[in-house]
Amino acid sequence: MSTAKARTQRADSRDEDSREKTVMTKPFTTAAVVGAGTIGLSWAALFAGHGMRVRITDPRPDLAEAVDQALDQVAGQLAARGLDVSGLAERVRIADDLADAVRDADVVQENGPENVAFKRKLFSDLVAAAPAHALLLSSSSAIPSTAFTDTIEDAGRILIGHPFNPPHLIPLVEVVPGERTSQESVARAVEFYRFVGRVPVVERKEIPGFVGNRLQNALSREAIYLVEQGVVSPAELDTVMVNSLGLRWATVGPFLGAHLGGGPGGYRHMAEHIGVSMQQMWDSLGRPEQSPDQTERLVAAVEDAYASRSYADLSRDRDARQIAVLSARDSATSTEKETSS
């Protein structure tokens, strides 16, 4: 290799490293939120709570009212999580249209319908309208990005950032790259979600429903079966979860919980000694059918269980308890760090 060629390659390499460094260190100052349902409004409040300028767009006629109401409702919750909410509403602006929403965005968080054709068209428009450096993230809860980026040439910055409701409180974000998502975009997405106080987990493979919803649906299927079989009522099943597995899994998760459940022998002891009975239990798990009659019976049972309280009241109670759990975990984590230091 000639000296001149080697110098040129080194220069090209330095330029590439410089470009990557520039992208990775670019601050997150402006976010576009596309879709202002429950998830989109929650994202907008969270982003603004972390000091970002937010532009939000949605065809709903009551968008301004919905944004004002959402910010009023969650401001106290964000403050309880340690965020400065002064000037929160001033940082959120309703965009004139999609192009206006994304025109100088560092991050776009899409929250549209779970429909492949819809997302394919929308992300084609986003690629054309958003700045070249902008991350294009979808809150899709079931559809992998590869399914709707098949006709999009510039798919390297498109990936899933799936939250749990409400995302301004629940920390997890499932970061799921598509087949053509760049590693730079994955790293940038992780950086962004950490910037807004979330806990991102990068998933190694695309699978419908991702991890969280698959686990949730597996548990829901058995919960429906137990109610359907008359073992417990919906409210009683919720009581079981809240006072057992919900508590345990909120602190250690299922695998560490099982590892500790095996005593000093850990997960190995658990697997060796209850493996047979575990298989028998797996084999007995229910497979309820989602027939119209079955669905109507289940809906009626749930509505009857919680009919005495409004949606707004139940939501406030849920969020207050969620904040209490998060605060308790934060406190315990801080104590652990002080003890170990």
mmCIF file of C-alpha atoms in Angstrom:
data_model
loop_
_atom_site.group_PDB
_atom_site.id
_atom_site.type_symbol
_atom_site.label_atom_id
_atom_site.label_comp_id
_atom_site.label_asym_id
_atom_site.label_seq_id
_atom_site.Cartn_x
_atom_site.Cartn_y
_atom_site.Cartn_z
ATOM 1 C CA MET A 1 0.000 0.000 0.000
ATOM 2 C CA SER A 2 1.390 3.412 -0.902
ATOM 3 C CA THR A 3 2.136 5.976 1.798
ATOM 4 C CA ALA A 4 -0.314 8.419 0.196
ATOM 5 C CA LYS A 5 -3.064 5.810 0.105
ATOM 6 C CA ALA A 6 -2.404 4.857 3.731
ATOM 7 C CA ARG A 7 -2.614 8.515 4.764
ATOM 8 C CA THR A 8 -5.878 8.869 2.868
ATOM 9 C CA GLN A 9 -7.368 5.785 4.555
ATOM 10 C CA ARG A 10 -6.273 7.012 7.983
ATOM 11 C CA ALA A 11 -7.841 10.387 7.245
ATOM 12 C CA ASP A 12 -11.034 8.694 6.088
ATOM 13 C CA SER A 13 -11.033 6.604 9.259
ATOM 14 C CA ARG A 14 -10.550 9.708 11.417
ATOM 15 C CA ASP A 15 -13.372 11.457 9.560
ATOM 16 C CA GLU A 16 -15.631 8.437 10.137
ATOM 17 C CA ASP A 17 -14.706 8.334 13.837
ATOM 18 C CA SER A 18 -15.337 12.072 14.049
ATOM 19 C CA ARG A 19 -18.734 11.729 12.402
ATOM 20 C CA GLU A 20 -19.691 8.920 14.775
ATOM 21 C CA LYS A 21 -18.507 10.920 17.772
ATOM 22 C CA THR A 22 -20.485 13.933 16.595
ATOM 23 C CA VAL A 23 -23.643 11.863 16.278
ATOM 24 C CA MET A 24 -23.183 10.104 19.604
ATOM 25 C CA THR A 25 -22.539 13.314 21.547
ATOM 26 C CA LYS A 26 -25.185 15.499 19.942
ATOM 27 C CA PRO A 27 -27.443 16.699 22.758
ATOM 28 C CA PHE A 28 -31.105 15.777 22.893
ATOM 29 C CA THR A 29 -32.880 19.105 22.874
ATOM 30 C CA THR A 30 -35.978 18.663 20.701
ATOM 31 C CA ALA A 31 -38.431 15.783 20.449
ATOM 32 C CA ALA A 32 -41.371 15.220 18.139
ATOM 33 C CA VAL A 33 -44.265 13.150 19.444
ATOM 34 C CA VAL A 34 -46.434 11.749 16.674
ATOM 35 C CA GLY A 35 -49.760 10.502 17.981
ATOM 36 C CA ALA A 36 -51.353 11.936 21.124
ATOM 37 C CA GLY A 37 -53.208 9.070 22.706
ATOM 38 C CA THR A 38 -52.480 7.930 26.255
ATOM 39 C CA ILE A 39 -48.922 6.829 25.410
ATOM 40 C CA GLY A 40 -48.026 9.828 23.276
ATOM 41 C CA LEU A 41 -49.230 12.344 25.848
ATOM 42 C CA SER A 42 -47.272 10.562 28.550
ATOM 43 C CA TRP A 43 -44.105 10.605 26.423
ATOM 44 C CA ALA A 44 -44.549 14.311 25.722
ATOM 45 C CA ALA A 45 -44.805 15.101 29.425
ATOM 46 C CA LEU A 46 -41.742 12.986 30.228
ATOM 47 C CA PHE A 47 -39.603 14.572 27.514
ATOM 48 C CA ALA A 48 -40.638 18.063 28.601
ATOM 49 C CA GLY A 49 -39.973 17.114 32.217
ATOM 50 C CA HIS A 50 -36.380 16.429 31.220
ATOM 51 C CA GLY A 51 -36.039 19.882 29.710
ATOM 52 C CA MET A 52 -36.638 19.041 26.054
ATOM 53 C CA ARG A 53 -38.636 21.130 23.637
ATOM 54 C CA VAL A 54 -41.521 18.995 22.418
ATOM 55 C CA ARG A 55 -43.676 19.332 19.331
ATOM 56 C CA ILE A 56 -46.716 17.103 19.221
ATOM 57 C CA THR A 57 -49.004 16.250 16.328
ATOM 58 C CA ASP A 58 -52.235 14.287 16.025
ATOM 59 C CA PRO A 59 -55.373 14.706 13.889
ATOM 60 C CA ARG A 60 -57.675 14.587 16.927
ATOM 61 C CA PRO A 61 -59.773 17.773 17.115
ATOM 62 C CA ASP A 62 -59.300 18.186 20.862
ATOM 63 C CA LEU A 63 -55.496 17.991 20.765
ATOM 64 C CA ALA A 64 -54.847 21.281 22.596
ATOM 65 C CA GLU A 65 -57.287 20.393 25.351
ATOM 66 C CA ALA A 66 -55.885 16.863 25.666
ATOM 67 C CA VAL A 67 -52.310 18.148 25.972
ATOM 68 C CA ASP A 68 -53.238 20.726 28.622
ATOM 69 C CA GLN A 69 -55.192 18.165 30.614
ATOM 70 C CA ALA A 70 -52.428 15.557 30.441
ATOM 71 C CA LEU A 71 -49.719 17.985 31.556
ATOM 72 C CA ASP A 72 -51.879 19.157 34.467
ATOM 73 C CA GLN A 73 -52.490 15.563 35.535
ATOM 74 C CA VAL A 74 -48.897 14.348 35.432
ATOM 75 C CA ALA A 75 -46.982 17.437 36.573
ATOM 76 C CA GLY A 76 -47.267 16.401 40.215
ATOM 77 C CA GLN A 77 -46.205 12.852 39.393
ATOM 78 C CA LEU A 78 -43.114 14.059 37.543
ATOM 79 C CA ALA A 79 -42.278 16.341 40.461
ATOM 80 C CA ALA A 80 -42.634 13.375 42.831
ATOM 81 C CA ARG A 81 -39.998 11.602 40.727
ATOM 82 C CA GLY A 82 -37.601 14.524 41.205
ATOM 83 C CA LEU A 83 -38.131 16.422 37.942
ATOM 84 C CA ASP A 84 -38.391 20.200 37.651
ATOM 85 C CA VAL A 85 -41.831 20.874 36.199
ATOM 86 C CA SER A 86 -41.647 24.655 36.223
ATOM 87 C CA GLY A 87 -42.457 25.826 32.710
ATOM 88 C CA LEU A 88 -43.526 22.313 31.710
ATOM 89 C CA ALA A 89 -46.429 23.450 29.518
ATOM 90 C CA GLU A 90 -44.299 26.090 27.781
ATOM 91 C CA ARG A 91 -41.957 23.376 26.517
ATOM 92 C CA VAL A 92 -44.743 21.503 24.694
ATOM 93 C CA ARG A 93 -46.088 23.008 21.490
ATOM 94 C CA ILE A 94 -48.761 21.731 19.134
ATOM 95 C CA ALA A 95 -47.323 21.410 15.637
ATOM 96 C CA ASP A 96 -49.088 22.614 12.525
ATOM 97 C CA ASP A 97 -48.555 19.279 10.795
ATOM 98 C CA LEU A 98 -46.150 16.319 10.647
ATOM 99 C CA ALA A 99 -43.439 18.261 8.818
ATOM 100 C CA ASP A 100 -43.597 21.059 11.384
ATOM 101 C CA ALA A 101 -43.423 18.564 14.258
ATOM 102 C CA VAL A 102 -40.229 16.887 13.061
ATOM 103 C CA ARG A 103 -38.431 19.695 11.256
ATOM 104 C CA ASP A 104 -35.605 20.098 13.811
ATOM 105 C CA ALA A 105 -36.186 17.058 16.029
ATOM 106 C CA ASP A 106 -33.351 15.037 17.498
ATOM 107 C CA VAL A 107 -35.799 12.245 18.317
ATOM 108 C CA VAL A 108 -39.192 11.283 16.916
ATOM 109 C CA GLN A 109 -41.413 9.020 19.048
ATOM 110 C CA GLU A 110 -44.301 7.558 17.027
ATOM 111 C CA ASN A 111 -47.450 6.339 18.776
ATOM 112 C CA GLY A 112 -49.839 5.482 15.990
ATOM 113 C CA PRO A 113 -52.164 2.528 15.398
ATOM 114 C CA GLU A 114 -50.862 -1.047 15.410
ATOM 115 C CA ASN A 115 -51.173 -1.356 11.665
ATOM 116 C CA VAL A 116 -48.336 -2.282 9.302
ATOM 117 C CA ALA A 117 -49.614 -0.281 6.319
ATOM 118 C CA PHE A 118 -50.156 2.812 8.468
ATOM 119 C CA LYS A 119 -46.668 2.654 9.958
ATOM 120 C CA ARG A 120 -45.049 1.966 6.573
ATOM 121 C CA LYS A 121 -46.559 5.155 5.128
ATOM 122 C CA LEU A 122 -45.909 7.221 8.244
ATOM 123 C CA PHE A 123 -42.251 6.242 8.545
ATOM 124 C CA SER A 124 -41.705 6.881 4.849
ATOM 125 C CA ASP A 125 -42.958 10.415 5.501
ATOM 126 C CA LEU A 126 -40.806 10.728 8.622
ATOM 127 C CA VAL A 127 -37.644 9.699 6.780
ATOM 128 C CA ALA A 128 -38.357 12.396 4.191
ATOM 129 C CA ALA A 129 -39.240 15.166 6.660
ATOM 130 C CA ALA A 130 -37.035 14.655 9.730
ATOM 131 C CA PRO A 131 -33.410 15.824 9.941
ATOM 132 C CA ALA A 132 -30.825 13.237 8.893
ATOM 133 C CA HIS A 133 -29.551 12.826 12.454
ATOM 134 C CA ALA A 134 -32.996 12.281 14.023
ATOM 135 C CA LEU A 135 -33.772 8.935 15.609
ATOM 136 C CA LEU A 136 -37.101 7.532 14.399
ATOM 137 C CA LEU A 137 -38.610 5.476 17.217
ATOM 138 C CA SER A 138 -41.883 3.572 17.311
ATOM 139 C CA SER A 139 -43.879 2.767 20.437
ATOM 140 C CA SER A 140 -45.269 -0.281 18.621
ATOM 141 C CA SER A 141 -46.338 -2.879 21.172
ATOM 142 C CA ALA A 142 -46.395 -5.896 18.858
ATOM 143 C CA ILE A 143 -45.139 -5.127 15.333
ATOM 144 C CA PRO A 144 -41.354 -5.373 14.717
ATOM 145 C CA SER A 145 -39.925 -2.523 12.665
ATOM 146 C CA THR A 146 -38.704 -4.852 9.905
ATOM 147 C CA ALA A 147 -42.371 -5.476 9.069
ATOM 148 C CA PHE A 148 -42.997 -1.833 8.114
ATOM 149 C CA THR A 149 -39.588 -0.708 6.828
ATOM 150 C CA ASP A 150 -39.365 -3.196 3.945
ATOM 151 C CA THR A 151 -39.955 -0.498 1.319
ATOM 152 C CA ILE A 152 -38.046 2.306 3.064
ATOM 153 C CA GLU A 153 -34.553 2.907 1.691
ATOM 154 C CA ASP A 154 -33.187 4.800 4.705
ATOM 155 C CA ALA A 155 -34.209 2.396 7.487
ATOM 156 C CA GLY A 156 -30.986 2.566 9.477
ATOM 157 C CA ARG A 157 -32.349 5.009 12.047
ATOM 158 C CA ILE A 158 -35.738 3.335 12.527
ATOM 159 C CA LEU A 159 -36.291 1.027 15.485
ATOM 160 C CA ILE A 160 -38.738 0.140 18.230
ATOM 161 C CA GLY A 161 -38.772 1.960 21.565
ATOM 162 C CA HIS A 162 -41.659 0.161 23.256
ATOM 163 C CA PRO A 163 -42.741 1.548 26.641
ATOM 164 C CA PHE A 164 -45.173 0.331 29.256
ATOM 165 C CA ASN A 165 -48.160 2.425 30.236
ATOM 166 C CA PRO A 166 -47.698 5.065 31.518
ATOM 167 C CA PRO A 167 -44.186 5.665 30.130
ATOM 168 C CA HIS A 168 -43.605 8.742 32.262
ATOM 169 C CA LEU A 169 -43.668 6.423 35.302
ATOM 170 C CA ILE A 170 -42.837 2.868 34.191
ATOM 171 C CA PRO A 171 -39.070 2.829 33.562
ATOM 172 C CA LEU A 172 -38.693 0.008 31.030
ATOM 173 C CA VAL A 173 -38.260 0.679 27.321
ATOM 174 C CA GLU A 174 -37.733 -2.278 25.001
ATOM 175 C CA VAL A 175 -35.238 -1.204 22.333
ATOM 176 C CA VAL A 176 -35.711 -3.528 19.356
ATOM 177 C CA PRO A 177 -33.662 -2.946 16.199
ATOM 178 C CA GLY A 178 -34.908 -4.097 12.820
ATOM 179 C CA GLU A 179 -32.877 -6.047 10.298
ATOM 180 C CA ARG A 180 -31.472 -2.832 8.787
ATOM 181 C CA THR A 181 -31.222 -0.692 11.925
ATOM 182 C CA SER A 182 -27.663 0.579 12.402
ATOM 183 C CA GLN A 183 -25.749 -0.192 15.568
ATOM 184 C CA GLU A 184 -25.137 3.530 15.885
ATOM 185 C CA SER A 185 -28.901 4.091 16.095
ATOM 186 C CA VAL A 186 -29.276 1.367 18.726
ATOM 187 C CA ALA A 187 -26.567 2.953 20.860
ATOM 188 C CA ARG A 188 -28.096 6.388 20.352
ATOM 189 C CA ALA A 189 -31.554 5.111 21.358
ATOM 190 C CA VAL A 190 -30.147 3.616 24.560
ATOM 191 C CA GLU A 191 -28.410 6.920 25.265
ATOM 192 C CA PHE A 192 -31.627 8.849 24.695
ATOM 193 C CA TYR A 193 -33.855 6.698 26.896
ATOM 194 C CA ARG A 194 -31.314 6.878 29.699
ATOM 195 C CA PHE A 195 -31.257 10.655 29.227
ATOM 196 C CA VAL A 196 -34.992 10.764 29.980
ATOM 197 C CA GLY A 197 -34.641 8.476 33.011
ATOM 198 C CA ARG A 198 -35.825 5.215 31.465
ATOM 199 C CA VAL A 199 -34.299 1.747 31.713
ATOM 200 C CA PRO A 200 -33.673 0.541 28.136
ATOM 201 C CA VAL A 201 -33.164 -3.137 27.352
ATOM 202 C CA VAL A 202 -31.879 -4.022 23.883
ATOM 203 C CA GLU A 203 -33.477 -7.193 22.563
ATOM 204 C CA ARG A 204 -31.345 -9.432 20.346
ATOM 205 C CA LYS A 205 -34.095 -10.747 18.091
ATOM 206 C CA GLU A 206 -37.351 -9.413 16.704
ATOM 207 C CA ILE A 207 -40.384 -11.355 17.878
ATOM 208 C CA PRO A 208 -44.059 -10.328 17.733
ATOM 209 C CA GLY A 209 -45.070 -8.640 20.988
ATOM 210 C CA PHE A 210 -41.436 -8.339 22.087
ATOM 211 C CA VAL A 211 -40.611 -9.587 25.616
ATOM 212 C CA GLY A 212 -42.796 -7.631 28.020
ATOM 213 C CA ASN A 213 -46.081 -8.109 26.219
ATOM 214 C CA ARG A 214 -45.401 -11.790 25.604
ATOM 215 C CA LEU A 215 -44.849 -12.301 29.333
ATOM 216 C CA GLN A 216 -47.911 -10.215 30.120
ATOM 217 C CA ASN A 217 -50.042 -12.182 27.683
ATOM 218 C CA ALA A 218 -48.813 -15.521 28.997
ATOM 219 C CA LEU A 219 -49.832 -14.513 32.514
ATOM 220 C CA SER A 220 -53.101 -12.994 31.280
ATOM 221 C CA ARG A 221 -54.018 -16.224 29.506
ATOM 222 C CA GLU A 222 -53.755 -18.213 32.731
ATOM 223 C CA ALA A 223 -55.503 -15.451 34.696
ATOM 224 C CA ILE A 224 -58.425 -15.576 32.255
ATOM 225 C CA TYR A 225 -58.514 -19.366 32.513
ATOM 226 C CA LEU A 226 -58.624 -19.303 36.334
ATOM 227 C CA VAL A 227 -61.475 -16.782 36.326
ATOM 228 C CA GLU A 228 -63.287 -18.673 33.594
ATOM 229 C CA GLN A 229 -63.033 -21.895 35.595
ATOM 230 C CA GLY A 230 -64.483 -20.215 38.684
ATOM 231 C CA VAL A 231 -61.307 -20.621 40.757
ATOM 232 C CA VAL A 232 -61.210 -16.914 41.661
ATOM 233 C CA SER A 233 -62.923 -13.675 40.662
ATOM 234 C CA PRO A 234 -61.038 -10.945 38.731
ATOM 235 C CA ALA A 235 -60.623 -8.853 41.884
ATOM 236 C CA GLU A 236 -59.374 -11.864 43.856
ATOM 237 C CA LEU A 237 -56.836 -12.715 41.167
ATOM 238 C CA ASP A 238 -55.563 -9.131 41.255
ATOM 239 C CA THR A 239 -55.271 -9.441 45.045
ATOM 240 C CA VAL A 240 -53.188 -12.600 44.640
ATOM 241 C CA MET A 241 -50.813 -10.861 42.213
ATOM 242 C CA VAL A 242 -50.472 -7.621 44.150
ATOM 243 C CA ASN A 243 -49.690 -9.447 47.394
ATOM 244 C CA SER A 244 -47.313 -12.109 46.051
ATOM 245 C CA LEU A 245 -45.748 -12.265 42.610
ATOM 246 C CA GLY A 246 -46.218 -8.571 41.941
ATOM 247 C CA LEU A 247 -44.214 -7.702 45.037
ATOM 248 C CA ARG A 248 -41.527 -10.273 44.368
ATOM 249 C CA TRP A 249 -41.069 -9.569 40.688
ATOM 250 C CA ALA A 250 -41.030 -5.800 41.224
ATOM 251 C CA THR A 251 -37.824 -6.257 43.189
ATOM 252 C CA VAL A 252 -35.963 -9.213 41.679
ATOM 253 C CA GLY A 253 -37.799 -10.574 38.612
ATOM 254 C CA PRO A 254 -38.757 -14.219 37.940
ATOM 255 C CA PHE A 255 -35.306 -15.748 37.378
ATOM 256 C CA LEU A 256 -33.574 -14.186 40.374
ATOM 257 C CA GLY A 257 -36.715 -14.893 42.414
ATOM 258 C CA ALA A 258 -36.490 -18.577 41.491
ATOM 259 C CA HIS A 259 -32.725 -18.592 42.094
ATOM 260 C CA LEU A 260 -33.270 -17.278 45.617
ATOM 261 C CA GLY A 261 -36.234 -19.626 46.063
ATOM 262 C CA GLY A 262 -33.828 -22.548 45.655
ATOM 263 C CA GLY A 263 -32.009 -21.566 48.830
ATOM 264 C CA PRO A 264 -28.202 -21.836 48.927
ATOM 265 C CA GLY A 265 -28.419 -24.287 46.029
ATOM 266 C CA GLY A 266 -30.004 -21.612 43.884
ATOM 267 C CA TYR A 267 -31.741 -22.176 40.591
ATOM 268 C CA ARG A 268 -30.024 -25.536 40.117
ATOM 269 C CA HIS A 269 -31.594 -26.882 43.313
ATOM 270 C CA MET A 270 -34.966 -25.465 42.264
ATOM 271 C CA ALA A 271 -34.805 -27.058 38.809
ATOM 272 C CA GLU A 272 -33.578 -30.439 40.058
ATOM 273 C CA HIS A 273 -36.113 -30.789 42.860
ATOM 274 C CA ILE A 274 -39.305 -29.362 41.403
ATOM 275 C CA GLY A 275 -38.642 -29.931 37.712
ATOM 276 C CA VAL A 276 -41.114 -32.813 37.443
ATOM 277 C CA SER A 277 -43.918 -31.000 39.248
ATOM 278 C CA MET A 278 -43.148 -27.847 37.250
ATOM 279 C CA GLN A 279 -43.632 -29.788 34.023
ATOM 280 C CA GLN A 280 -46.911 -31.178 35.317
ATOM 281 C CA MET A 281 -48.067 -27.667 36.134
ATOM 282 C CA TRP A 282 -47.051 -26.428 32.683
ATOM 283 C CA ASP A 283 -49.063 -29.225 31.117
ATOM 284 C CA SER A 284 -52.138 -28.217 33.138
ATOM 285 C CA LEU A 285 -52.073 -24.539 32.171
ATOM 286 C CA GLY A 286 -55.273 -23.388 30.512
ATOM 287 C CA ARG A 287 -55.880 -22.346 26.925
ATOM 288 C CA PRO A 288 -59.065 -20.273 27.059
ATOM 289 C CA GLU A 289 -60.737 -19.458 23.757
ATOM 290 C CA GLN A 290 -61.452 -15.840 22.929
ATOM 291 C CA SER A 291 -64.984 -16.476 21.760
ATOM 292 C CA PRO A 292 -67.494 -13.594 21.834
ATOM 293 C CA ASP A 293 -69.454 -15.236 24.663
ATOM 294 C CA GLN A 294 -66.346 -15.897 26.736
ATOM 295 C CA THR A 295 -65.062 -12.360 26.165
ATOM 296 C CA GLU A 296 -68.396 -10.849 27.172
ATOM 297 C CA ARG A 297 -68.472 -12.897 30.398
ATOM 298 C CA LEU A 298 -64.949 -11.804 31.267
ATOM 299 C CA VAL A 299 -65.581 -8.131 30.477
ATOM 300 C CA ALA A 300 -68.745 -8.173 32.571
ATOM 301 C CA ALA A 301 -66.907 -9.766 35.494
ATOM 302 C CA VAL A 302 -64.114 -7.177 35.408
ATOM 303 C CA GLU A 303 -66.549 -4.279 35.043
ATOM 304 C CA ASP A 304 -68.595 -5.607 37.941
ATOM 305 C CA ALA A 305 -65.482 -5.941 40.107
ATOM 306 C CA TYR A 306 -64.456 -2.306 39.647
ATOM 307 C CA ALA A 307 -67.772 -0.606 38.872
ATOM 308 C CA SER A 308 -67.791 1.394 42.103
ATOM 309 C CA ARG A 309 -64.831 3.568 41.033
ATOM 310 C CA SER A 310 -64.274 5.754 37.977
ATOM 311 C CA TYR A 311 -61.447 5.328 35.474
ATOM 312 C CA ALA A 312 -59.886 8.599 36.658
ATOM 313 C CA ASP A 313 -60.009 7.481 40.293
ATOM 314 C CA LEU A 314 -58.533 4.062 39.543
ATOM 315 C CA SER A 315 -55.791 5.632 37.412
ATOM 316 C CA ARG A 316 -54.833 8.114 40.131
ATOM 317 C CA ASP A 317 -54.652 5.310 42.672
ATOM 318 C CA ARG A 318 -52.548 3.157 40.341
ATOM 319 C CA ASP A 319 -50.114 5.982 39.619
ATOM 320 C CA ALA A 320 -49.781 6.936 43.294
ATOM 321 C CA ARG A 321 -48.972 3.346 44.204
ATOM 322 C CA GLN A 322 -46.566 3.081 41.287
ATOM 323 C CA ILE A 323 -44.707 6.168 42.457
ATOM 324 C CA ALA A 324 -44.563 4.744 45.980
ATOM 325 C CA VAL A 325 -43.069 1.472 44.698
ATOM 326 C CA LEU A 326 -40.509 3.290 42.549
ATOM 327 C CA SER A 327 -39.554 5.607 45.417
ATOM 328 C CA ALA A 328 -39.156 2.646 47.772
ATOM 329 C CA ARG A 329 -36.944 0.840 45.253
ATOM 330 C CA ASP A 330 -34.856 3.977 44.748
ATOM 331 C CA SER A 331 -34.431 4.323 48.502
ATOM 332 C CA ALA A 332 -33.408 0.690 48.903
ATOM 333 C CA THR A 333 -30.937 0.969 46.035
ATOM 334 C CA SER A 334 -29.395 4.087 47.562
ATOM 335 C CA THR A 335 -29.034 2.325 50.902
ATOM 336 C CA GLU A 336 -27.361 -0.672 49.221
ATOM 337 C CA LYS A 337 -24.852 1.606 47.466
ATOM 338 C CA GLU A 338 -24.012 3.424 50.703
ATOM 339 C CA THR A 339 -23.538 0.130 52.551
ATOM 340 C CA SER A 340 -21.267 -1.333 49.856
ATOM 341 C CA SER A 341 -19.129 1.805 49.492
#
